Every structure is written in C-alpha cells, then in structure tokens.
mmCIF file of C-alpha atoms and ligand atoms in Angstrom:
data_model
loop_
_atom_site.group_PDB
_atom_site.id
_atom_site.type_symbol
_atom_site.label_atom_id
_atom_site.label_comp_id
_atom_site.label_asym_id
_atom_site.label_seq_id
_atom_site.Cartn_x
_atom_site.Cartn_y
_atom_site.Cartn_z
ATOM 1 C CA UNK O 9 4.632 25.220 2.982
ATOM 2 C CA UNK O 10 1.822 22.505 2.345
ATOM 3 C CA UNK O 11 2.004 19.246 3.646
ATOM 4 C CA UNK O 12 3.751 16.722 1.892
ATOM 5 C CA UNK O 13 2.140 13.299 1.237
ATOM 6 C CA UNK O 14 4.506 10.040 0.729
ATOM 7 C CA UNK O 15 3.578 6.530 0.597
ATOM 8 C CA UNK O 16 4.946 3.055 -1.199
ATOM 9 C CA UNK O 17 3.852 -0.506 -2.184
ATOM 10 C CA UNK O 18 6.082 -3.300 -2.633
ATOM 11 C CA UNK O 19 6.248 -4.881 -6.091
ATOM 12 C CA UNK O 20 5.186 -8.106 -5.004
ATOM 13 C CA UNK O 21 2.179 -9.289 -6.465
ATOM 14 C CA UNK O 22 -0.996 -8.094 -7.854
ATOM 15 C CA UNK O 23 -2.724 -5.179 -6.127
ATOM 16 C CA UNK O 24 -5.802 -5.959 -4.625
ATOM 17 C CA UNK O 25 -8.748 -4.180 -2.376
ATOM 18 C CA UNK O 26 -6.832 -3.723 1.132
ATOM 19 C CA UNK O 27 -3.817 -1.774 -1.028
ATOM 20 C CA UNK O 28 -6.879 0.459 -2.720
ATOM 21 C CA UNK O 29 -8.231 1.224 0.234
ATOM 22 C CA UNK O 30 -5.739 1.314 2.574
ATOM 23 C CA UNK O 31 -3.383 3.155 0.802
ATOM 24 C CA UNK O 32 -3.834 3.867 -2.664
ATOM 25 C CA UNK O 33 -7.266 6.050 -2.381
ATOM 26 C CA UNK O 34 -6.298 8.134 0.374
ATOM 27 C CA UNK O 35 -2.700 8.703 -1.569
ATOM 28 C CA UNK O 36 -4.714 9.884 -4.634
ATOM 29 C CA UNK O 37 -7.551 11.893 -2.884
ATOM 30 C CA UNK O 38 -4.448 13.779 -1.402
ATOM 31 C CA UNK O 39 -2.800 14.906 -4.848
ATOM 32 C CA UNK O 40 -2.332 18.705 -5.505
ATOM 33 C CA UNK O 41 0.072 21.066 -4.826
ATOM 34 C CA UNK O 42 2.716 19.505 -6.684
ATOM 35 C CA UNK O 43 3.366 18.175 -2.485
ATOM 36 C CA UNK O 44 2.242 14.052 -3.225
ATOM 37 C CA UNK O 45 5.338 11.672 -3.710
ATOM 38 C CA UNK O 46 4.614 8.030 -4.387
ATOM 39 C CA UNK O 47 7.151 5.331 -5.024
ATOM 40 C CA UNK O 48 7.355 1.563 -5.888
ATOM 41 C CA UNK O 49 9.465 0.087 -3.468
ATOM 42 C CA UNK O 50 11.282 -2.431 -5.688
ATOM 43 C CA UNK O 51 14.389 -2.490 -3.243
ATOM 44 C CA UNK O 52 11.969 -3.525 -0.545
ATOM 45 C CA UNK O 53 10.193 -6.298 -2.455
ATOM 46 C CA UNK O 54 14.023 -8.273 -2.858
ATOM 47 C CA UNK O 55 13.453 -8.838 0.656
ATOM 48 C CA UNK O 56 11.404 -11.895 -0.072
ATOM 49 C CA UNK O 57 11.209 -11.703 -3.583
ATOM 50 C CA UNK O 58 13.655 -13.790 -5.736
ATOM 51 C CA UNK O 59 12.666 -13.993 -9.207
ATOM 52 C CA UNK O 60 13.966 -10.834 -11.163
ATOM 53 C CA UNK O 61 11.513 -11.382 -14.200
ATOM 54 C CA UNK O 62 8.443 -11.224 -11.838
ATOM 55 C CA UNK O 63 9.846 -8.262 -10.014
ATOM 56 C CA UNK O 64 10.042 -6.300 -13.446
ATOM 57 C CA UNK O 65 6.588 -7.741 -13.909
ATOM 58 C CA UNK O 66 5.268 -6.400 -10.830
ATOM 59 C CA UNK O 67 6.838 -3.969 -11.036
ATOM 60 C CA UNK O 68 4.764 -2.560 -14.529
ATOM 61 C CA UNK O 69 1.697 -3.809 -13.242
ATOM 62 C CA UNK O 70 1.954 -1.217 -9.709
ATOM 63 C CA UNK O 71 2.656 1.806 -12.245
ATOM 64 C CA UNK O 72 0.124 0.678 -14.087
ATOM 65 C CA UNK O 73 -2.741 0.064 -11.294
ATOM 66 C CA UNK O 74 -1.244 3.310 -9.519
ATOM 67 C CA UNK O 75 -1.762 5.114 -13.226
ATOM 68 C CA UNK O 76 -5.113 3.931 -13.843
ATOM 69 C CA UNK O 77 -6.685 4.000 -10.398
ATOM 70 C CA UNK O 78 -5.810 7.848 -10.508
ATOM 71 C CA UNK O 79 -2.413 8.942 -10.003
ATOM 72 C CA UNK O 80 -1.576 12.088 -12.370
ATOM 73 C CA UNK O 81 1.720 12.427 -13.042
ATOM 74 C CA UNK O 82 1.404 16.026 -13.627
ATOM 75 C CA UNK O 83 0.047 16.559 -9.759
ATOM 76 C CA UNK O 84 2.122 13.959 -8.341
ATOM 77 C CA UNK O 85 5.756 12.853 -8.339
ATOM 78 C CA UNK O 86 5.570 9.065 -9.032
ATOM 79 C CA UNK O 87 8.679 6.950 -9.458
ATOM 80 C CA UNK O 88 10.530 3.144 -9.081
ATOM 81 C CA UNK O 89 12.489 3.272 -5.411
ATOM 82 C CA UNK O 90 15.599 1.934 -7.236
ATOM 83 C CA UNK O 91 15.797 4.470 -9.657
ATOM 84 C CA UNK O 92 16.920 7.341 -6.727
ATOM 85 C CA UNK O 93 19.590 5.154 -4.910
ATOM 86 C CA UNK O 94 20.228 8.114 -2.681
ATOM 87 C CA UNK O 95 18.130 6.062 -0.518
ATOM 88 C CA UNK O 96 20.704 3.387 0.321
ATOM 89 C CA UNK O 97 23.202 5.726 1.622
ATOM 90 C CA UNK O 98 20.387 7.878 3.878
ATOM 91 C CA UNK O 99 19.125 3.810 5.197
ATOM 92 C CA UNK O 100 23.030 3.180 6.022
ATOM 93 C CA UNK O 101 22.994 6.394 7.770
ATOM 94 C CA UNK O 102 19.750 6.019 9.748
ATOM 95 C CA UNK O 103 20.846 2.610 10.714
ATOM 96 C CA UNK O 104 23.782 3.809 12.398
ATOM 97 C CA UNK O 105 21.434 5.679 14.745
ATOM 98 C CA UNK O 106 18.791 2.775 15.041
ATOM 99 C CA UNK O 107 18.939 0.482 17.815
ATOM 100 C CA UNK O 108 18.961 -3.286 17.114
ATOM 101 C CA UNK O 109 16.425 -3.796 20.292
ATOM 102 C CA UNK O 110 14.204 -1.088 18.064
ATOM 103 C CA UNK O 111 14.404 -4.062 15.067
ATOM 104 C CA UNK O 112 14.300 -6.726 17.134
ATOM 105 C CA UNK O 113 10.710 -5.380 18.408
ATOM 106 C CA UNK O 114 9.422 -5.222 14.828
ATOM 107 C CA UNK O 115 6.508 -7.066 14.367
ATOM 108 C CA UNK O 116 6.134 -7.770 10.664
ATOM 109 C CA UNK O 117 9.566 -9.056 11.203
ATOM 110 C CA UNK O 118 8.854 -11.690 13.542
ATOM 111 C CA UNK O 119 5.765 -12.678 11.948
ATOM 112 C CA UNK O 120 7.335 -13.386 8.832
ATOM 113 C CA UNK O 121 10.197 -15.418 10.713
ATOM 114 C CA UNK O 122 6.891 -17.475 11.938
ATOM 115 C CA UNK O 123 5.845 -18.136 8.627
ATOM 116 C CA UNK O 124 8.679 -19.699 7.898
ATOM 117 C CA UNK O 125 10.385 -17.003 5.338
ATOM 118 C CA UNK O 126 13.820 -17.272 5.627
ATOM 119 C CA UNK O 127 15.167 -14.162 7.326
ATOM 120 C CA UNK O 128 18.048 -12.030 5.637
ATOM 121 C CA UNK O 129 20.061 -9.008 6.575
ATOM 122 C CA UNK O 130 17.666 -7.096 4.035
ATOM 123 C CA UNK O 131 14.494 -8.079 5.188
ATOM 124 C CA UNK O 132 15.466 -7.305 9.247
ATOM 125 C CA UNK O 133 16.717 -4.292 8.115
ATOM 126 C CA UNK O 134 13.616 -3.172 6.040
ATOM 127 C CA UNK O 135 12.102 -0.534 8.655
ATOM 128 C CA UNK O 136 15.093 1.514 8.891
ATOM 129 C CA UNK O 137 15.178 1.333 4.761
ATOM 130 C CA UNK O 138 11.637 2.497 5.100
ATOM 131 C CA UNK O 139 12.099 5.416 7.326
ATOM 132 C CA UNK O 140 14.497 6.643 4.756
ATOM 133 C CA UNK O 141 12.167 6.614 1.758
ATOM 134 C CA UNK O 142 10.295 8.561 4.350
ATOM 135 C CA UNK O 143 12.435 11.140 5.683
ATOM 136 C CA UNK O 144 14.384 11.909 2.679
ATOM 137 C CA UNK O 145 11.721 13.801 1.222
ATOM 138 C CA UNK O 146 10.749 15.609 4.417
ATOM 139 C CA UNK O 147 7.699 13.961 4.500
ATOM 140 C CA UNK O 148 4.497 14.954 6.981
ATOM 141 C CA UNK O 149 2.244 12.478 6.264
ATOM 142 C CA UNK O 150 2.011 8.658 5.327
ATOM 143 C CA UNK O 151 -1.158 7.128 4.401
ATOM 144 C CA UNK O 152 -1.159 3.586 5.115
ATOM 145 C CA UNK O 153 -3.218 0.485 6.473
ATOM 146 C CA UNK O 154 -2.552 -0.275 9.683
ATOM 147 C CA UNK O 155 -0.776 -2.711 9.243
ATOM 148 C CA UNK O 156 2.296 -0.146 8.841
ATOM 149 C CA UNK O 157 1.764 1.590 12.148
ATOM 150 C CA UNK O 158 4.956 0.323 14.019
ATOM 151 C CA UNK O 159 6.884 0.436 10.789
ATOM 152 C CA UNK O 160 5.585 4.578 11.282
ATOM 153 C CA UNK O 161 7.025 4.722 14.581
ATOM 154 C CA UNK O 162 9.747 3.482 13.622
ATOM 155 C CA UNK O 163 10.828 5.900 11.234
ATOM 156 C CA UNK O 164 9.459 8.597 13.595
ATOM 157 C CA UNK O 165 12.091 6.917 16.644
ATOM 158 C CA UNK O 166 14.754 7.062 13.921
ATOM 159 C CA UNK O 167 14.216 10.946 13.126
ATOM 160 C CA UNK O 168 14.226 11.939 16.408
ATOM 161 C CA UNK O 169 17.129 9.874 17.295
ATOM 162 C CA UNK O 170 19.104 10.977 14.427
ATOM 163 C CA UNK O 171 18.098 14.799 15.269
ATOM 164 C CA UNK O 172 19.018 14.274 18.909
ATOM 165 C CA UNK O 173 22.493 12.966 17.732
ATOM 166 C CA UNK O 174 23.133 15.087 15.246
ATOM 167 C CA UNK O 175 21.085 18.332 15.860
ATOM 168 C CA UNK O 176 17.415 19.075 13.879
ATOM 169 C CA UNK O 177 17.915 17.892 10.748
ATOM 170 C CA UNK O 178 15.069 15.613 9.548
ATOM 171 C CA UNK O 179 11.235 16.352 9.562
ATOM 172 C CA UNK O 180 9.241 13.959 12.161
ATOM 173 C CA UNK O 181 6.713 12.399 10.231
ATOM 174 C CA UNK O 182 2.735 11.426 11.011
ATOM 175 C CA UNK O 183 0.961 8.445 9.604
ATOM 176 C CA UNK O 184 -2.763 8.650 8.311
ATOM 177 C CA UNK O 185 -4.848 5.493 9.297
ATOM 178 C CA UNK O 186 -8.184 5.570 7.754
ATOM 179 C CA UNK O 187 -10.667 4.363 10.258
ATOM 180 C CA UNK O 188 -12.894 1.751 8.144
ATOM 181 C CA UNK O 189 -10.648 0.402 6.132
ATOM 182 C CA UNK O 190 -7.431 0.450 8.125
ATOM 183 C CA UNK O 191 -7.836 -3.377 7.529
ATOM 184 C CA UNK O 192 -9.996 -4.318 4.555
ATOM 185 C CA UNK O 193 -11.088 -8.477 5.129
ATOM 186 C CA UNK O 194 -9.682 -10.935 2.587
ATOM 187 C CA UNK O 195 -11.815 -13.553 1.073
ATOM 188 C CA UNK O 196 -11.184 -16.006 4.265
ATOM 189 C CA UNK O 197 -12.059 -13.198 6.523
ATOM 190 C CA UNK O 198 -8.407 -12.477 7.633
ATOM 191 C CA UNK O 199 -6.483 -8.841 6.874
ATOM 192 C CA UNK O 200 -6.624 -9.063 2.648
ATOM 193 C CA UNK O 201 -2.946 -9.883 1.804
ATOM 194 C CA UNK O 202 -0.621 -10.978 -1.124
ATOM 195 C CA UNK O 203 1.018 -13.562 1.383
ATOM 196 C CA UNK O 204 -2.318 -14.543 2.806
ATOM 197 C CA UNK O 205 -3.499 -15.463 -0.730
ATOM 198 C CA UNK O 206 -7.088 -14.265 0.300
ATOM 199 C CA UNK O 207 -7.433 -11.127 -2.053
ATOM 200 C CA UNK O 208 -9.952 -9.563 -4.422
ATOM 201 C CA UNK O 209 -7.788 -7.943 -7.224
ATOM 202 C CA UNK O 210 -7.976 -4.550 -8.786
ATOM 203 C CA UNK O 211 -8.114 -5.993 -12.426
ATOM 204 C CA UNK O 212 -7.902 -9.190 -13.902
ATOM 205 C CA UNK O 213 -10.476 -11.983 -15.434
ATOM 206 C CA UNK O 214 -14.273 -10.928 -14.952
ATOM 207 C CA UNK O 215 -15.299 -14.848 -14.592
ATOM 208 C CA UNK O 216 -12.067 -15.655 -12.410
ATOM 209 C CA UNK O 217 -13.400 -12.516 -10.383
ATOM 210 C CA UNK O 218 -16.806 -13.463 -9.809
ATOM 211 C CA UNK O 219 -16.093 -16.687 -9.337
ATOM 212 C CA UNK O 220 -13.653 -15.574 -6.220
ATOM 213 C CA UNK O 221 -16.504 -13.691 -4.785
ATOM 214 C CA UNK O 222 -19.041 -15.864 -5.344
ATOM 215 C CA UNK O 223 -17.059 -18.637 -3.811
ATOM 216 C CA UNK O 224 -17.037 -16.407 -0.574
ATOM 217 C CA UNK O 225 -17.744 -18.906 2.170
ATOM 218 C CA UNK O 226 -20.683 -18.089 4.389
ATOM 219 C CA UNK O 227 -23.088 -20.242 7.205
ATOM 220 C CA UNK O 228 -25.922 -22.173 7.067
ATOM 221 C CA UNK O 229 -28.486 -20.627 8.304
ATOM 222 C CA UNK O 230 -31.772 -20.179 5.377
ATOM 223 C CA UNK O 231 -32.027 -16.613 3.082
ATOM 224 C CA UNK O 232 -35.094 -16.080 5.695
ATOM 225 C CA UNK O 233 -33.137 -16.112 9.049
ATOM 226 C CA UNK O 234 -33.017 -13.033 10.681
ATOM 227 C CA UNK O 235 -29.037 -11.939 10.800
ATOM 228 C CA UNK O 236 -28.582 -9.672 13.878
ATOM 229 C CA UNK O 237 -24.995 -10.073 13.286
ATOM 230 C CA UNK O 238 -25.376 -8.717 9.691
ATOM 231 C CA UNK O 239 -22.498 -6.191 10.144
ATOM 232 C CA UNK O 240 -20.143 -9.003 10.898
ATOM 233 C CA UNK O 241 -20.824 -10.480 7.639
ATOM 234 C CA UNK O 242 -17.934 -10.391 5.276
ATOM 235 C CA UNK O 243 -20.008 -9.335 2.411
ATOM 236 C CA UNK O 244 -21.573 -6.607 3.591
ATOM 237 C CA UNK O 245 -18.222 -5.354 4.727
ATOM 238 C CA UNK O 246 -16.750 -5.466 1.873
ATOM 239 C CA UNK O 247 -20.290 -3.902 0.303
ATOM 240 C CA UNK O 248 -19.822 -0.910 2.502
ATOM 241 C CA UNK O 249 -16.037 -0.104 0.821
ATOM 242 C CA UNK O 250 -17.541 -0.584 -3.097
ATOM 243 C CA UNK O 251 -21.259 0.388 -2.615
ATOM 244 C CA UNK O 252 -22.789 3.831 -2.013
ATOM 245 C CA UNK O 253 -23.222 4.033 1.773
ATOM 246 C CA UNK O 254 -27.110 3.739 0.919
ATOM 247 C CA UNK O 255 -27.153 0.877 -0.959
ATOM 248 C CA UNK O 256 -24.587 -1.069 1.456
ATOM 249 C CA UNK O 257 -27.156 -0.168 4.637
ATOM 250 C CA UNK O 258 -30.279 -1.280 2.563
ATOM 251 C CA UNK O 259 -28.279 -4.855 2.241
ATOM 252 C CA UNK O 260 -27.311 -4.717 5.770
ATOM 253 C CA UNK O 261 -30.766 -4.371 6.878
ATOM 254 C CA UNK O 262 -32.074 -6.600 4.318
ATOM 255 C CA UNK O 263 -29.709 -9.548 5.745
ATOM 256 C CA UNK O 264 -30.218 -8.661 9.153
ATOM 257 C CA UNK O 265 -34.398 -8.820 8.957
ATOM 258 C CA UNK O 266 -34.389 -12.241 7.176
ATOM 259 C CA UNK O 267 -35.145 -12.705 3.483
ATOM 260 C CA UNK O 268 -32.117 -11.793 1.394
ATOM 261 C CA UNK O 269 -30.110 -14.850 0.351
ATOM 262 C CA UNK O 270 -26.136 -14.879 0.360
ATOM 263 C CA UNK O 271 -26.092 -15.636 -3.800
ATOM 264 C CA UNK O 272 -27.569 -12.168 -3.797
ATOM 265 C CA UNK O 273 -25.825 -10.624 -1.658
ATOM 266 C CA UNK O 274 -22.488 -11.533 -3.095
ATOM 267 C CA UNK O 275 -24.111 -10.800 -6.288
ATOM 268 C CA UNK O 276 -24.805 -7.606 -5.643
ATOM 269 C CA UNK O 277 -20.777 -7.145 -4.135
ATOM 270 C CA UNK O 278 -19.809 -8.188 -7.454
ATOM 271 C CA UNK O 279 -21.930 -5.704 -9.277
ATOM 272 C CA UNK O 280 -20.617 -2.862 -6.813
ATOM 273 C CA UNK O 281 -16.695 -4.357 -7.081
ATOM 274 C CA UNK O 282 -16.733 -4.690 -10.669
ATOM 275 C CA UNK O 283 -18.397 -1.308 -11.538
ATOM 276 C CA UNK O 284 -16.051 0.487 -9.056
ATOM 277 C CA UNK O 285 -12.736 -0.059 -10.974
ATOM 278 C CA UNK O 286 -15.135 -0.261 -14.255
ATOM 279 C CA UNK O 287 -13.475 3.319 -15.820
ATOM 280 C CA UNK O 288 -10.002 2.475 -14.653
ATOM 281 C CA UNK O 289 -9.837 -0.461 -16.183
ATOM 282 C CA UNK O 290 -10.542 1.396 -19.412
ATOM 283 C CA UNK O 291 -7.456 3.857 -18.610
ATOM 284 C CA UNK O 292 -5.292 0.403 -17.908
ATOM 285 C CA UNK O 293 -5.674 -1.359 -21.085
ATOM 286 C CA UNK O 294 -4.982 2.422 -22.871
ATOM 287 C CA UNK O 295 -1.803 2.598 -20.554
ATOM 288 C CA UNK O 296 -0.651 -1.142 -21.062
ATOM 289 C CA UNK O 297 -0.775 0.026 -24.839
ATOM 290 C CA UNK O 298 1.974 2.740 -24.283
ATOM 291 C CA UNK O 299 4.533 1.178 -22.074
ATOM 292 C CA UNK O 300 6.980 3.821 -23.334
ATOM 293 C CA UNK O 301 4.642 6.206 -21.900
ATOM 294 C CA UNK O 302 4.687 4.579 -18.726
ATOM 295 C CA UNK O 303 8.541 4.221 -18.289
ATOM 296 C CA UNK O 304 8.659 8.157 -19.343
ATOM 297 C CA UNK O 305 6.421 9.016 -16.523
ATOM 298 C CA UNK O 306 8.444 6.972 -13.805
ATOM 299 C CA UNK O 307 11.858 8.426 -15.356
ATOM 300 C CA UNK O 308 10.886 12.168 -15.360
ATOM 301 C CA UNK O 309 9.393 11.066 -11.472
ATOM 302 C CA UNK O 310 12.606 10.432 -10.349
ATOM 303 C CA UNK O 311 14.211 12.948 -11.468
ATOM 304 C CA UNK O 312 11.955 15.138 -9.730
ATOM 305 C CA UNK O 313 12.221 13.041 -6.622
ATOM 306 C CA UNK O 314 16.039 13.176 -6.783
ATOM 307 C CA UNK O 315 16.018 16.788 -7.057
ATOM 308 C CA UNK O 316 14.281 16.678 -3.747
ATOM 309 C CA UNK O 317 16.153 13.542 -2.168
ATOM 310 C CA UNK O 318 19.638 15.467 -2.915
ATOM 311 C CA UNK O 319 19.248 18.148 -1.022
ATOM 312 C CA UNK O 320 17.770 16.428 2.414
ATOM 313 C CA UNK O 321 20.864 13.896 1.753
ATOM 314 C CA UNK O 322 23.304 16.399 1.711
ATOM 315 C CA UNK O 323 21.840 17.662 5.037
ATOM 316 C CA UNK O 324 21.894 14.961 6.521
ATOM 317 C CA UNK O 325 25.537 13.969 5.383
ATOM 318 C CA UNK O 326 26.515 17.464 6.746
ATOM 319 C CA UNK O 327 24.468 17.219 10.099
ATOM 320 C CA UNK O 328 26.948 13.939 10.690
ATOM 321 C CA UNK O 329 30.491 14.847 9.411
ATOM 322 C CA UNK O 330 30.445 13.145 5.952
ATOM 323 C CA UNK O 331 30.595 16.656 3.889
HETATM 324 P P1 ADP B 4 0.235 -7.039 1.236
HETATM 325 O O1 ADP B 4 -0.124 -7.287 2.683
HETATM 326 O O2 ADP B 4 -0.834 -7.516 0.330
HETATM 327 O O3 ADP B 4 1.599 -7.562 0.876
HETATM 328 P P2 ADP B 4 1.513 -4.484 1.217
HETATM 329 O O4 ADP B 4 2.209 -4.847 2.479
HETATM 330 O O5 ADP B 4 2.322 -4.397 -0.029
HETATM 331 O O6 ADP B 4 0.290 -5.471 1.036
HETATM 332 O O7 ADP B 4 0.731 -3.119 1.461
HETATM 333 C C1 ADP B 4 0.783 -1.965 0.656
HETATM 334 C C2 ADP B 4 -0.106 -0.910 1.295
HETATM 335 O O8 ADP B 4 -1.459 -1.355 1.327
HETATM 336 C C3 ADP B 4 0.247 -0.587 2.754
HETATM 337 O O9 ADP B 4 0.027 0.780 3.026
HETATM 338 C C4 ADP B 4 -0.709 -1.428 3.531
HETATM 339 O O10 ADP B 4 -0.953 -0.913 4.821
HETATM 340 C C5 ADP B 4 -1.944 -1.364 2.656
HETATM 341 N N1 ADP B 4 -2.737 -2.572 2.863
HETATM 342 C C6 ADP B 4 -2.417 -3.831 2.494
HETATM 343 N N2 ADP B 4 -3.364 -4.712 2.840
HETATM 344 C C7 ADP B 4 -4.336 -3.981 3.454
HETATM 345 C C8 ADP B 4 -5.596 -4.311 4.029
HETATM 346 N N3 ADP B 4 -6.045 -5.550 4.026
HETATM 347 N N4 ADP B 4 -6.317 -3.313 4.565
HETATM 348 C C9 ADP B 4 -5.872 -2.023 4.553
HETATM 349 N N5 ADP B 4 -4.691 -1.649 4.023
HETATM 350 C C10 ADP B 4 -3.930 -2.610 3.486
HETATM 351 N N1 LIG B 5 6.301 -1.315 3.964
HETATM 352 C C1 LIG B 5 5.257 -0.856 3.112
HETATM 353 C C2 LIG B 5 4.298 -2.024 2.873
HETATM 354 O O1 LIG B 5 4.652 -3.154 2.893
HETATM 355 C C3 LIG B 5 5.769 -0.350 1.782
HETATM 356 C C4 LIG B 5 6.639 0.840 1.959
HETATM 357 C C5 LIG B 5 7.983 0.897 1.735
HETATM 358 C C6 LIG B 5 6.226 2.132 2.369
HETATM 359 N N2 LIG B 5 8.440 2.140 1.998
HETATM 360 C C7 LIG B 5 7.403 2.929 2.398
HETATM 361 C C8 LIG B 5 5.000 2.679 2.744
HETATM 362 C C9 LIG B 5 7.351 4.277 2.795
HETATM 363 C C10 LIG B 5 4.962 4.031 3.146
HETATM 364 C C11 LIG B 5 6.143 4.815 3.162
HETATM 365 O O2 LIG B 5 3.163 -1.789 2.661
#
C-alpha cells in the first residue's frame, strides 16, 4: 500500500507564508494515489478561539486558500475536523493511555500559558486530540513546520503506548520537516505566526500587502555597504522561498557586494510574493463565487474520511474491550 499523507491547520486566522510553506506545499506536492487526507481542525481552533462567527469565517477562508493554492478534491480527501466526530471518541481513548507528565512536557502548551492565554481542559489536552486526527486514518506521514515536532512525538508515544497496552493496533506515524522552510521568518524576524501578528498573507489587499513588505524594518547602513551578512537578511530569506533560486542568489550577492538598496530589494520580494500566488488568486475569487461548491467538496470529504475513520475506530474499540 502507498503511503498515506495527513496534515491540518487550525481555523484561526488568515493563512499566511509559514502555513504555505511549511505545510500546505509539501501537503499538495504529495497528492496522488487517492492516499492524501487533509482536514481543518475546527475542534482544535475552540481551544483559544471564542467567537463562533469568525470560526465559520475562518473556517471558509482555509477551504478556500487550501482549494485555490492546489488541493484537488478529486486526488485528495479534504474535509472540516468536526464534521467526522469519530475523532472525539478515538482522543478519549488515546487519552486514557497518555500520561499527564507526557502533557505536562508539551511545549506549545506552556508557551501559550506564558503568553498569558488562559489555559482550559481543551487546549492542555490538544496533543492527544491531535494524535487522533493522526492515527485514525493510519497515517505514515505528516508534513508540518517544525514547530509541530513534539506535538509528532507525541502522537507517535501515544501509538506505541496504546499498541503496547492493547496489542498492534495503530500505525506509528513519521513527520516530514522540510529543511528551509521548517520556520519561514515573520515580518519582525520571529517564526511567521497568526499569534505573533508578524505575517505576510496568502491573499488579501495588493496596497495593504506591499505596504506590509515594504514596511519591513531593516539597518542603517547605505545601498553601497558591502553586506557579508546578506543571507541573514530577512528579505532575501524570504526572496529565496518566492523567487527562482537564481534570481534570489543574484540579490543575495547583489546585497552582499554593496550597491543594491533595501527599497529594491523589498521591491523585488513583492514582485516575487505577489506573482507567486498570482494564478491562485484567480481560482479563489472563482471559488468564493460558488460557496455551494465549496461546502459540497468538504461534505463528500468527509464522507470519504469517515469511511476510513470507521473502520480504524472500530479497531481500536475492539483492541480495548469496548466492542
Ligand atoms: P500559526 O503559528 O500561524 O498559528 P498554525 O499553528 O495554524 O500556524 O500552523 C499550521 C501549519 O503551518 C503547521 O504545520 C505549522 O507547522 C505550519 N507553520 C506555521 N507557521 C510556520 C512557519 N513560520 N514556518 C513553517 N511552518 C509554519
Ligand atoms: N496542531 C497543528 C497546528 O497548529 C494543527 C493540527 C491539528 C494538525 N491536527 C493535526 C497538523 C494533525 C497535522 C496533523 O499547526
């Protein structure tokens, strides 16, 4: 049997560059084989989420980006988290295997804590929630930012625990971590993140756009100062994701021998950005025009995704004494 792909994104806000690369490109270069299953995870966004209108929202405007960017519905099983609830009851199971000293080590967990988010019951128990989107589909591979790593080995701890308990039951899954743009920089230089509010959207307002990228912050130092630190620079990182590898090195070396200014460089990232999304964008606005469309695909996904989710669920509910 081919490998089967799975990843989500939380409906939580506009999708932006890290998301693209990070997860969404690598998702969509892996399509084929009728083996690609890729979900909005609307019950993970109510972990620090509260508005229900914006979650609907958000919710459109992920199919929509996933849609456009690439995802084909006829090579791919695409479909809203909350519309196969099987999920819940494989989470309740896997958390009955999952240590609390496993959760407590989460890291996205305690940063958030840090940041001041209120914690719930939901949001500590998101990884083990994860790992089930993950493992009832007998998925092999995860393509992610890094970002997700530990969340990864956590759902990998919580398959083998559950198969040591209970006997082989659940597939082991791997993640996929694209080197060079495991973390894709935000506008401040950070990882790009919705919380971080330092992102370069997928679609939106051309001026708004360009005036977020021209507004990229840089030094000093004169357009004719040599840069030896060139790759550092935030621009030309960014460059090297939109650009062709060609044109990205020619601005690298032009920065780093002196003579090419930072308007023109961020320019020039505009250009790329803008022109990289520039046929998607078409396929949005023709997809935003046929909502009916949209909720068609994302019903006739889950039902294909259930088909799947059922039978690992009722393996799983054997494997323990439930049926
Ligand atoms: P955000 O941090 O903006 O809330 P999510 O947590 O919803 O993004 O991430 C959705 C997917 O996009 C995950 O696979 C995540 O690893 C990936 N991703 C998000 N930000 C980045 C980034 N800056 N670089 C690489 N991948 C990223
Ligand atoms: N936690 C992921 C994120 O914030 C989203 C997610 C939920 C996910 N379930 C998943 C990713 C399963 C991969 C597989 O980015």
């Amino acid at each position: 049997m081919s490998s089967r792909t799975l990843t989500g994104i939380q409906p939580t806000g506009t999708l932006h560059l890290g998301n693209f690369f990070g997860a969404m490109r690598p998702a969509i270069e892996a399509q084929g084989a009728g083996n690609s299953f890729y979900f909005i995870a609307d019950y993970h966004s109510m972990t620090a989420l509260f508005d229900a209108a914006e979650r609907r929202r958000n919710t459109l405007g992920v199919a929509l980006d996933w849609l456009a960017c690439g995802l084909d519905p006829a090579r791919s099983v695409f479909w809203r988290q909350s519309d196969v609830p099987e999920v819940t009851e494989l989470a309740w199971i896997l958390g009955t295997v999952t240590p609390k000293g496993l959760l407590d080590r989460a890291t996205s967990f305690k940063d958030k804590v840090a940041k001041e988010i209120a914690p719930n019951f939901g949001l500590y128990a998101y990884p083990v929630l994860m790992a089930a989107d993950i493992l009832l589909f007998d998925t092999n591979v995860v393509p992610v930012g890094r970002d997700q790593k530990q969340h990864l080995e956590m759902a990998r701890d919580i398959a083998i625990k559950f198969n040591l308990t209970y006997g082989e039951t659940l597939v082991v899954p791997e993640p996929q971590i694209h080197e060079g743009s495991a973390v894709v920089p935000g506008l401040d230089g950070q990882k790009m993140s919705k919380s971080y509010g330092n992102t370069i959207e997928l679609f939106g307002d051309e001026r708004a756009l360009r005036k977020k990228i021209m507004g990229i912050v840089m030094d000093s130092r004169t357009p004719a100062e040599p840069k030896p630190d060139a790759d550092q620079n935030l621009a030309i990182q960014l460059l090297k994701l939109v650009a062709p590898a060609e044109v990205a090195t020619d601005y690298e070396s032009r920065l780093r021998a002196g003579g090419l200014g930072y308007g023109d460089l961020k320019k020039a990232l505009f250009e790329h950005y803008w022109n990289t999304f520039a046929a998607a964008r078409v396929r949005r606005a023709e997809l935003a025009a046929d909502l009916g469309q949209v909720e068609r695909i994302l019903q006739e996904g889950a039902e294909r995704a259930r088909a799947v989710a059922d039978a690992v669920l009722q393996r799983a509910r054997k494997a323990c004494g439930l049926a």
